[in-house]
Tab-separated table of C-alpha atoms and ligand atoms in Angstrom:
chain	number	residue	atom	x	y	z
A	9	UNK	CA	12.945	-2.732	32.267
A	10	UNK	CA	11.710	-3.643	28.820
A	11	UNK	CA	8.047	-2.816	28.195
A	12	UNK	CA	5.715	-5.820	27.946
A	13	UNK	CA	5.131	-4.898	24.293
A	14	UNK	CA	8.457	-5.064	22.388
A	15	UNK	CA	9.356	-1.420	21.986
A	16	UNK	CA	9.845	-1.335	18.183
A	17	UNK	CA	7.305	1.451	17.537
A	18	UNK	CA	7.354	5.189	18.274
A	19	UNK	CA	3.760	5.559	19.333
A	20	UNK	CA	1.754	8.773	19.797
A	21	UNK	CA	0.049	9.180	23.138
A	22	UNK	CA	-3.375	8.412	21.628
A	23	UNK	CA	-5.606	5.507	22.506
A	24	UNK	CA	-8.559	5.027	20.141
A	25	UNK	CA	-11.448	2.975	21.381
A	26	UNK	CA	-14.020	3.313	18.645
A	27	UNK	CA	-14.331	4.141	14.954
A	28	UNK	CA	-17.259	5.534	12.964
A	29	UNK	CA	-16.766	6.129	9.263
A	30	UNK	CA	-13.926	8.672	8.865
A	31	UNK	CA	-13.800	9.365	12.648
A	32	UNK	CA	-12.042	7.786	15.619
A	33	UNK	CA	-12.946	8.298	19.234
A	34	UNK	CA	-10.099	8.640	21.761
A	35	UNK	CA	-10.398	7.066	25.222
A	36	UNK	CA	-11.005	10.594	26.633
A	37	UNK	CA	-13.972	11.086	24.328
A	38	UNK	CA	-12.366	13.435	21.745
A	39	UNK	CA	-13.263	12.676	18.106
A	40	UNK	CA	-10.436	12.637	15.573
A	41	UNK	CA	-10.896	12.985	11.790
A	42	UNK	CA	-8.974	10.054	10.367
A	43	UNK	CA	-7.023	11.066	7.233
A	44	UNK	CA	-4.598	8.199	7.712
A	45	UNK	CA	-7.010	5.224	7.708
A	46	UNK	CA	-4.496	2.970	9.438
A	47	UNK	CA	-1.969	3.766	6.653
A	48	UNK	CA	-4.292	3.202	3.686
A	49	UNK	CA	-5.966	0.167	5.272
A	50	UNK	CA	-9.482	1.309	6.254
A	51	UNK	CA	-10.492	2.044	2.676
A	52	UNK	CA	-14.183	2.213	3.665
A	53	UNK	CA	-13.616	3.919	7.000
A	54	UNK	CA	-14.421	2.360	10.345
A	55	UNK	CA	-17.340	0.027	11.108
A	56	UNK	CA	-18.719	0.072	7.562
A	57	UNK	CA	-22.055	-1.792	7.805
A	58	UNK	CA	-21.354	-4.052	4.784
A	59	UNK	CA	-18.008	-5.111	6.292
A	60	UNK	CA	-19.371	-5.553	9.804
A	61	UNK	CA	-22.134	-7.782	8.493
A	62	UNK	CA	-19.774	-9.838	6.218
A	63	UNK	CA	-17.479	-10.393	9.197
A	64	UNK	CA	-20.159	-11.216	11.791
A	65	UNK	CA	-22.118	-13.436	9.428
A	66	UNK	CA	-19.039	-15.463	8.567
A	67	UNK	CA	-17.910	-15.452	12.238
A	68	UNK	CA	-21.085	-17.268	13.188
A	69	UNK	CA	-20.470	-20.021	10.583
A	70	UNK	CA	-16.773	-20.866	10.252
A	71	UNK	CA	-13.648	-18.824	11.107
A	72	UNK	CA	-10.821	-20.897	9.910
A	73	UNK	CA	-10.269	-23.983	7.839
A	74	UNK	CA	-6.934	-25.173	6.540
A	75	UNK	CA	-5.883	-24.771	2.928
A	76	UNK	CA	-5.959	-28.573	2.919
A	77	UNK	CA	-9.610	-28.144	1.968
A	78	UNK	CA	-11.659	-26.153	-0.544
A	79	UNK	CA	-12.525	-22.645	0.744
A	80	UNK	CA	-15.494	-21.231	-1.209
A	81	UNK	CA	-14.961	-17.660	0.112
A	82	UNK	CA	-11.365	-17.734	-1.093
A	83	UNK	CA	-12.448	-19.102	-4.464
A	84	UNK	CA	-15.061	-16.365	-4.844
A	85	UNK	CA	-12.610	-13.594	-3.997
A	86	UNK	CA	-9.962	-14.980	-6.317
A	87	UNK	CA	-12.554	-15.148	-9.141
A	88	UNK	CA	-13.506	-11.550	-8.456
A	89	UNK	CA	-9.915	-10.368	-8.549
A	90	UNK	CA	-9.202	-12.308	-11.736
A	91	UNK	CA	-12.325	-10.833	-13.345
A	92	UNK	CA	-11.405	-7.237	-12.514
A	93	UNK	CA	-7.619	-7.186	-13.043
A	94	UNK	CA	-4.836	-8.341	-15.402
A	95	UNK	CA	-4.344	-11.442	-13.286
A	96	UNK	CA	-5.104	-15.051	-14.083
A	97	UNK	CA	-4.407	-16.416	-10.612
A	98	UNK	CA	-4.217	-15.249	-6.996
A	99	UNK	CA	-2.505	-16.447	-3.773
A	100	UNK	CA	-3.778	-15.055	-0.502
A	101	UNK	CA	-1.467	-13.901	2.279
A	102	UNK	CA	-2.007	-11.978	5.533
A	103	UNK	CA	0.199	-8.939	4.927
A	104	UNK	CA	2.229	-6.935	2.460
A	105	UNK	CA	5.554	-8.386	3.411
A	106	UNK	CA	4.287	-11.946	2.890
A	107	UNK	CA	3.169	-10.861	-0.563
A	108	UNK	CA	6.735	-9.649	-1.151
A	109	UNK	CA	8.124	-13.038	-0.116
A	110	UNK	CA	5.939	-14.841	-2.620
A	111	UNK	CA	6.543	-12.335	-5.425
A	112	UNK	CA	10.271	-12.910	-5.098
A	113	UNK	CA	9.935	-16.674	-4.834
A	114	UNK	CA	7.607	-16.746	-7.849
A	115	UNK	CA	9.976	-14.747	-10.032
A	116	UNK	CA	12.957	-16.928	-9.165
A	117	UNK	CA	11.022	-20.170	-9.590
A	118	UNK	CA	9.857	-18.960	-12.973
A	119	UNK	CA	13.329	-18.751	-14.345
A	120	UNK	CA	14.459	-21.924	-12.581
A	121	UNK	CA	11.720	-23.852	-14.311
A	122	UNK	CA	12.513	-22.180	-17.652
A	123	UNK	CA	16.022	-23.609	-17.458
A	124	UNK	CA	17.700	-20.334	-16.591
A	125	UNK	CA	18.370	-20.791	-12.880
A	126	UNK	CA	21.035	-18.046	-12.919
A	127	UNK	CA	18.317	-15.455	-13.374
A	128	UNK	CA	17.765	-14.660	-9.701
A	129	UNK	CA	18.465	-10.898	-9.362
A	130	UNK	CA	15.608	-8.589	-8.473
A	131	UNK	CA	16.131	-4.928	-9.386
A	132	UNK	CA	14.618	-2.546	-6.863
A	133	UNK	CA	14.729	1.193	-6.121
A	134	UNK	CA	16.097	3.392	-3.355
A	135	UNK	CA	13.431	4.943	-1.187
A	136	UNK	CA	11.061	2.032	-1.688
A	137	UNK	CA	9.362	0.010	0.988
A	138	UNK	CA	8.313	-3.609	0.635
A	139	UNK	CA	7.813	-4.725	4.243
A	140	UNK	CA	9.931	-6.022	7.142
A	141	UNK	CA	10.490	-9.642	6.346
A	142	UNK	CA	13.941	-10.770	5.136
A	143	UNK	CA	12.980	-10.385	1.490
A	144	UNK	CA	11.249	-7.070	2.195
A	145	UNK	CA	14.194	-5.385	3.904
A	146	UNK	CA	16.724	-6.813	1.411
A	147	UNK	CA	14.519	-5.543	-1.423
A	148	UNK	CA	14.258	-2.003	-0.077
A	149	UNK	CA	17.844	-2.024	1.140
A	150	UNK	CA	17.703	1.104	3.236
A	151	UNK	CA	20.414	1.429	5.894
A	152	UNK	CA	17.814	2.101	8.562
A	153	UNK	CA	15.985	-1.188	7.945
A	154	UNK	CA	18.877	-3.591	7.277
A	155	UNK	CA	21.471	-2.408	9.803
A	156	UNK	CA	22.307	-5.259	12.202
A	157	UNK	CA	20.245	-7.834	10.396
A	158	UNK	CA	22.934	-9.310	8.136
A	159	UNK	CA	23.362	-11.620	6.407
A	160	UNK	CA	20.691	-10.241	4.126
A	161	UNK	CA	18.839	-12.274	1.558
A	162	UNK	CA	21.114	-11.919	-1.513
A	163	UNK	CA	20.152	-11.111	-5.092
A	164	UNK	CA	18.843	-7.570	-4.897
A	165	UNK	CA	20.204	-4.748	-7.065
A	166	UNK	CA	19.337	-1.266	-5.802
A	167	UNK	CA	19.053	1.650	-8.138
A	168	UNK	CA	18.223	5.290	-7.802
A	169	UNK	CA	14.647	6.195	-8.650
A	170	UNK	CA	14.702	7.878	-12.117
A	171	UNK	CA	18.265	6.864	-13.136
A	172	UNK	CA	17.447	5.656	-16.651
A	173	UNK	CA	21.000	4.699	-17.722
A	174	UNK	CA	21.656	2.750	-14.551
A	175	UNK	CA	18.419	0.881	-15.068
A	176	UNK	CA	19.312	-0.214	-18.570
A	177	UNK	CA	22.794	-1.225	-17.441
A	178	UNK	CA	21.374	-3.198	-14.517
A	179	UNK	CA	19.320	-5.591	-16.623
A	180	UNK	CA	21.595	-8.480	-17.319
A	181	UNK	CA	21.372	-12.222	-18.007
A	182	UNK	CA	21.074	-12.647	-14.235
A	183	UNK	CA	17.997	-10.448	-13.811
A	184	UNK	CA	14.772	-12.216	-12.865
A	185	UNK	CA	12.487	-9.222	-12.220
A	186	UNK	CA	12.126	-5.535	-11.595
A	187	UNK	CA	10.185	-4.744	-8.396
A	188	UNK	CA	8.740	-1.216	-7.978
A	189	UNK	CA	5.896	0.724	-6.290
A	190	UNK	CA	3.904	2.737	-8.854
A	191	UNK	CA	3.688	5.415	-6.098
A	192	UNK	CA	6.219	5.235	-3.305
A	193	UNK	CA	4.288	5.432	-0.043
A	194	UNK	CA	6.705	5.268	2.849
A	195	UNK	CA	9.304	7.005	0.687
A	196	UNK	CA	7.174	10.192	0.653
A	197	UNK	CA	4.362	9.854	-1.881
A	198	UNK	CA	6.513	9.817	-4.951
A	199	UNK	CA	4.529	8.792	-8.062
A	200	UNK	CA	6.341	7.039	-10.913
A	201	UNK	CA	5.336	9.018	-14.053
A	202	UNK	CA	3.101	6.995	-16.384
A	203	UNK	CA	5.806	7.302	-19.120
A	204	UNK	CA	8.335	5.597	-16.804
A	205	UNK	CA	5.984	2.729	-16.005
A	206	UNK	CA	5.396	2.270	-19.712
A	207	UNK	CA	9.159	2.366	-20.243
A	208	UNK	CA	9.689	-0.260	-17.547
A	209	UNK	CA	7.111	-2.506	-19.199
A	210	UNK	CA	8.810	-2.090	-22.542
A	211	UNK	CA	12.225	-2.856	-21.070
A	212	UNK	CA	10.850	-5.931	-19.388
A	213	UNK	CA	9.282	-7.131	-22.622
A	214	UNK	CA	12.517	-6.661	-24.519
A	215	UNK	CA	14.620	-8.560	-21.999
A	216	UNK	CA	12.055	-11.131	-20.817
A	217	UNK	CA	12.335	-9.680	-17.294
A	218	UNK	CA	9.268	-10.000	-15.118
A	219	UNK	CA	7.650	-6.842	-13.851
A	220	UNK	CA	6.527	-6.952	-10.207
A	221	UNK	CA	4.412	-4.075	-8.960
A	222	UNK	CA	4.046	-3.407	-5.243
A	223	UNK	CA	0.517	-1.967	-4.974
A	224	UNK	CA	0.220	-2.702	-1.285
A	225	UNK	CA	-0.389	1.009	-0.488
A	226	UNK	CA	-1.406	2.561	-3.842
A	227	UNK	CA	-3.811	-0.233	-4.884
A	228	UNK	CA	-7.423	-1.020	-3.957
A	229	UNK	CA	-8.999	2.162	-5.355
A	230	UNK	CA	-6.579	4.562	-3.630
A	231	UNK	CA	-5.719	6.469	-6.801
A	232	UNK	CA	-9.222	6.438	-8.259
A	233	UNK	CA	-8.588	3.305	-10.281
A	234	UNK	CA	-8.789	-0.155	-8.764
A	235	UNK	CA	-4.958	-0.425	-9.217
A	236	UNK	CA	-2.562	2.462	-9.817
A	237	UNK	CA	-0.910	0.879	-12.882
A	238	UNK	CA	-4.188	1.159	-14.783
A	239	UNK	CA	-3.470	4.900	-15.207
A	240	UNK	CA	-0.407	4.048	-17.367
A	241	UNK	CA	-2.283	1.502	-19.446
A	242	UNK	CA	0.239	-1.237	-18.770
A	243	UNK	CA	0.047	-4.361	-16.695
A	244	UNK	CA	2.540	-6.168	-14.467
A	245	UNK	CA	3.373	-9.900	-14.480
A	246	UNK	CA	3.108	-10.098	-10.707
A	247	UNK	CA	1.454	-7.708	-8.264
A	248	UNK	CA	1.632	-7.484	-4.453
A	249	UNK	CA	-1.510	-6.370	-2.664
A	250	UNK	CA	-2.405	-6.010	1.051
A	251	UNK	CA	-3.496	-3.028	3.262
A	252	UNK	CA	-6.796	-1.883	1.698
A	253	UNK	CA	-7.920	-5.262	0.399
A	254	UNK	CA	-9.137	-6.430	3.862
A	255	UNK	CA	-10.569	-3.013	4.808
A	256	UNK	CA	-8.951	-3.462	8.206
A	257	UNK	CA	-9.025	-7.271	8.465
A	258	UNK	CA	-5.511	-8.690	7.902
A	259	UNK	CA	-5.445	-9.860	4.279
A	260	UNK	CA	-2.972	-9.676	1.390
A	261	UNK	CA	-2.564	-11.262	-2.008
A	262	UNK	CA	-0.237	-11.906	-4.891
A	263	UNK	CA	-1.820	-11.586	-8.298
A	264	UNK	CA	-0.097	-12.994	-11.359
A	265	UNK	CA	-0.422	-13.943	-14.974
A	266	UNK	CA	-0.633	-17.647	-15.806
A	267	UNK	CA	2.853	-17.528	-17.318
A	268	UNK	CA	4.522	-15.692	-14.419
A	269	UNK	CA	2.896	-18.112	-11.939
A	270	UNK	CA	3.808	-21.204	-13.869
A	271	UNK	CA	6.515	-22.309	-11.430
A	272	UNK	CA	4.242	-22.289	-8.390
A	273	UNK	CA	2.943	-25.834	-8.459
A	274	UNK	CA	1.434	-27.871	-5.589
A	275	UNK	CA	3.764	-27.902	-2.539
A	276	UNK	CA	5.922	-24.923	-3.629
A	277	UNK	CA	4.257	-22.339	-1.309
A	278	UNK	CA	1.614	-22.181	1.398
A	279	UNK	CA	0.228	-20.301	4.412
A	280	UNK	CA	-1.765	-21.467	7.406
A	281	UNK	CA	-4.023	-18.428	7.602
A	282	UNK	CA	-3.735	-17.046	4.103
A	283	UNK	CA	-7.164	-16.814	2.448
A	284	UNK	CA	-9.171	-18.091	5.401
A	285	UNK	CA	-12.959	-17.821	5.313
A	286	UNK	CA	-13.198	-14.771	7.689
A	287	UNK	CA	-10.610	-12.713	5.775
A	288	UNK	CA	-12.041	-13.586	2.404
A	289	UNK	CA	-15.628	-12.854	3.410
A	290	UNK	CA	-14.545	-9.391	4.426
A	291	UNK	CA	-12.255	-8.996	1.337
A	292	UNK	CA	-15.186	-9.828	-0.918
A	293	UNK	CA	-17.378	-7.195	0.771
A	294	UNK	CA	-14.573	-4.665	0.216
A	295	UNK	CA	-14.138	-5.652	-3.434
A	296	UNK	CA	-17.869	-5.496	-4.161
A	297	UNK	CA	-17.887	-1.836	-3.181
A	298	UNK	CA	-14.441	-0.620	-4.237
A	299	UNK	CA	-14.286	-2.322	-7.655
A	300	UNK	CA	-17.557	-0.724	-8.701
A	301	UNK	CA	-16.763	1.843	-11.501
A	302	UNK	CA	-19.228	4.297	-10.012
A	303	UNK	CA	-17.454	4.118	-6.633
A	304	UNK	CA	-14.091	4.730	-8.289
A	305	UNK	CA	-15.533	7.673	-10.187
A	306	UNK	CA	-16.570	9.071	-6.806
A	307	UNK	CA	-13.004	8.593	-5.481
A	308	UNK	CA	-11.659	10.598	-8.403
A	309	UNK	CA	-14.143	13.390	-7.762
A	310	UNK	CA	-13.362	13.535	-4.009
A	311	UNK	CA	-9.638	13.353	-4.822
A	312	UNK	CA	-9.942	16.361	-7.164
A	313	UNK	CA	-11.756	18.355	-4.505
A	314	UNK	CA	-9.212	17.495	-1.825
A	315	UNK	CA	-6.268	18.255	-4.038
A	316	UNK	CA	-7.571	21.634	-5.066
A	317	UNK	CA	-8.140	22.621	-1.448
A	318	UNK	CA	-4.654	21.397	-0.487
A	319	UNK	CA	-3.101	23.568	-3.209
A	320	UNK	CA	-4.929	26.527	-1.571
A	321	UNK	CA	-3.620	25.482	1.823
A	322	UNK	CA	-0.022	25.339	0.533
A	323	UNK	CA	-0.453	28.831	-0.966
A	324	UNK	CA	-1.862	30.145	2.337
A	325	UNK	CA	0.981	28.619	4.477
A	326	UNK	CA	4.186	28.886	2.474
A	327	UNK	CA	6.281	28.628	5.692
A	328	UNK	CA	4.769	25.324	6.615
A	329	UNK	CA	4.010	23.590	3.324
A	330	UNK	CA	6.124	23.437	0.193
A	331	UNK	CA	3.976	21.440	-2.252
A	332	UNK	CA	1.277	18.812	-2.786
A	333	UNK	CA	2.130	15.524	-4.451
A	334	UNK	CA	0.515	12.216	-5.220
A	335	UNK	CA	-2.452	10.779	-7.070
A	336	UNK	CA	-6.094	10.302	-6.114
A	337	UNK	CA	-6.553	9.938	-2.357
A	338	UNK	CA	-2.868	9.102	-1.892
A	339	UNK	CA	-1.599	12.613	-1.267
A	340	UNK	CA	1.423	14.101	0.392
A	341	UNK	CA	2.287	17.515	1.706
A	342	UNK	CA	5.993	18.330	1.600
A	343	UNK	CA	6.680	20.252	4.831
A	344	UNK	CA	9.207	22.951	5.785
A	345	UNK	CA	9.302	22.334	9.542
A	346	UNK	CA	9.815	18.716	10.574
A	347	UNK	CA	6.912	16.584	9.268
A	348	UNK	CA	6.709	15.009	12.754
A	349	UNK	CA	5.897	18.486	14.166
A	350	UNK	CA	3.227	18.999	11.522
A	351	UNK	CA	1.655	15.589	12.308
A	352	UNK	CA	1.701	16.492	16.059
A	353	UNK	CA	0.109	19.886	15.299
A	354	UNK	CA	-2.615	17.951	13.467
A	355	UNK	CA	-3.159	15.778	16.563
A	356	UNK	CA	-3.734	18.946	18.569
A	357	UNK	CA	-6.516	19.776	16.082
A	358	UNK	CA	-7.892	16.215	16.335
A	359	UNK	CA	-6.702	15.337	12.862
A	360	UNK	CA	-4.836	12.154	11.916
A	361	UNK	CA	-2.178	12.298	9.216
A	362	UNK	CA	0.820	9.961	8.681
A	363	UNK	CA	4.481	10.955	8.326
A	364	UNK	CA	6.521	9.620	5.440
A	365	UNK	CA	10.045	9.963	4.086
A	366	UNK	CA	11.356	13.151	2.430
A	367	UNK	CA	9.765	15.266	5.168
A	368	UNK	CA	6.218	14.614	3.864
A	369	UNK	CA	2.961	14.090	5.680
A	370	UNK	CA	0.574	11.671	3.993
A	371	UNK	CA	-3.219	12.010	3.579
A	372	UNK	CA	-4.625	8.563	2.961
A	373	UNK	CA	-8.284	8.980	4.017
A	374	UNK	CA	-11.096	6.497	3.758
A	375	UNK	CA	-12.028	6.391	0.063
A	376	UNK	CA	-15.681	7.105	0.924
A	377	UNK	CA	-15.145	10.241	3.023
A	378	UNK	CA	-17.685	13.009	2.465
A	379	UNK	CA	-17.301	16.471	0.986
A	380	UNK	CA	-17.924	17.934	4.471
A	381	UNK	CA	-15.142	15.758	5.879
A	382	UNK	CA	-12.763	17.001	3.194
A	383	UNK	CA	-13.632	20.588	4.114
A	384	UNK	CA	-13.201	19.716	7.806
A	385	UNK	CA	-9.782	18.169	7.131
A	386	UNK	CA	-8.663	21.359	5.390
A	387	UNK	CA	-9.907	23.516	8.279
A	388	UNK	CA	-8.018	21.425	10.807
A	389	UNK	CA	-4.835	21.441	8.668
A	390	UNK	CA	-5.197	25.226	8.366
A	391	UNK	CA	-5.458	25.617	12.141
A	392	UNK	CA	-2.504	23.253	12.665
A	393	UNK	CA	-0.402	25.229	10.198
A	394	UNK	CA	-1.391	28.524	11.880
A	395	UNK	CA	-0.434	27.116	15.295
A	396	UNK	CA	2.987	26.203	13.857
A	397	UNK	CA	3.437	29.653	12.359
A	398	UNK	CA	2.604	31.310	15.729
A	399	UNK	CA	5.052	28.973	17.489
A	400	UNK	CA	7.952	29.865	15.166
A	401	UNK	CA	7.173	33.556	14.849
B	4	PLP	C1	2.864	-1.352	4.087
B	4	PLP	C2	3.618	-1.782	2.869
B	4	PLP	C3	4.203	-3.074	2.755
B	4	PLP	C4	4.248	-4.023	3.902
B	4	PLP	O1	3.022	-4.406	4.314
B	4	PLP	P1	2.827	-5.120	5.769
B	4	PLP	O2	1.379	-5.549	5.733
B	4	PLP	O3	3.146	-4.126	6.779
B	4	PLP	O4	3.754	-6.309	5.753
B	4	PLP	C5	4.792	-3.378	1.562
B	4	PLP	N1	4.853	-2.535	0.544
B	4	PLP	C6	4.274	-1.310	0.570
B	4	PLP	C7	4.346	-0.437	-0.603
B	4	PLP	C8	3.653	-0.882	1.755
B	4	PLP	O5	3.113	0.337	1.816
């Protein structure tokens, strides 16, 4: 008999009932150190007082109002995002995959309105992840995600990550945009070198192609800058955001330049929930903390400490870990045994990590975790690795 919850997830036998900062409490009372943060969502950990008060205060006033009306909380959050990023304008969604839908629509509408309606192709990269909607799975194109769901949304050209010649050849008079994650998350924490992002920007400038960055996972302070592309010193035309922006409340956004967004006039797009007062009140509380340069400096310091300790861990357990990769607090450990076994060994030490592609486990902790919690995470990973060594010896 089919379970009452559609069985599309492989769930661990863990039931969390409470969260406090970087910790989660299981139904049996055990406390787990959360180095996954709901896959880069809980950027300020669990039950952060500023977020709880923003949510509860707004909840007592007005939860939802249609986008048929002015929404001051949405306006304020859009202003804040415009002020702190490359963007001139923002559309709010509820998830990453909805942000993907709009990014694709926006790029195609741009060329349609410019009198080049044949420019519809979106160039994307193997190993990427852009969500589970029709545009998201067609964009990523992986066999695992698309099998059985044909006909797929057409107009995506898939390239291998790092194949320079194929990239140049793929940009034609039919290309609308290039869509890429500055750091592949699901694909296994694979950062795009700054030089490559600069090169992509230059290629887009030469050919008029729009550059869409998917910063759903790597954005919102995760790398120690508000958005990951800032490290390369270039800006996109369109950017997808979600995960961390709501700090755990469902919220996403598409940010764009005035030019890139020029096709999106009244009536061309919409969302019932997108940008509602509750979500935007929480989003604003997140932005006020995370966009603060002093906070981001703290993220970079904590990231440096964590990375250094992880390098030591890899050196101490060469049969379990191969290498550390990533930027800021978006780190991956490439594993030798199955990454799923390493994640499970972490659970046994009451430590949460997240598996990714390429046999990697991801560390995506709350951005405000403490030095002691970093040390504790390393201790627990060390014990997990030792347990795996004992098992295979
Ligand atoms: C998680 C993720 C998405 C999809 O976000 P949802 O909120 O699950 O729809 C898209 N792109 C990237 C890079 C992601 O990590």
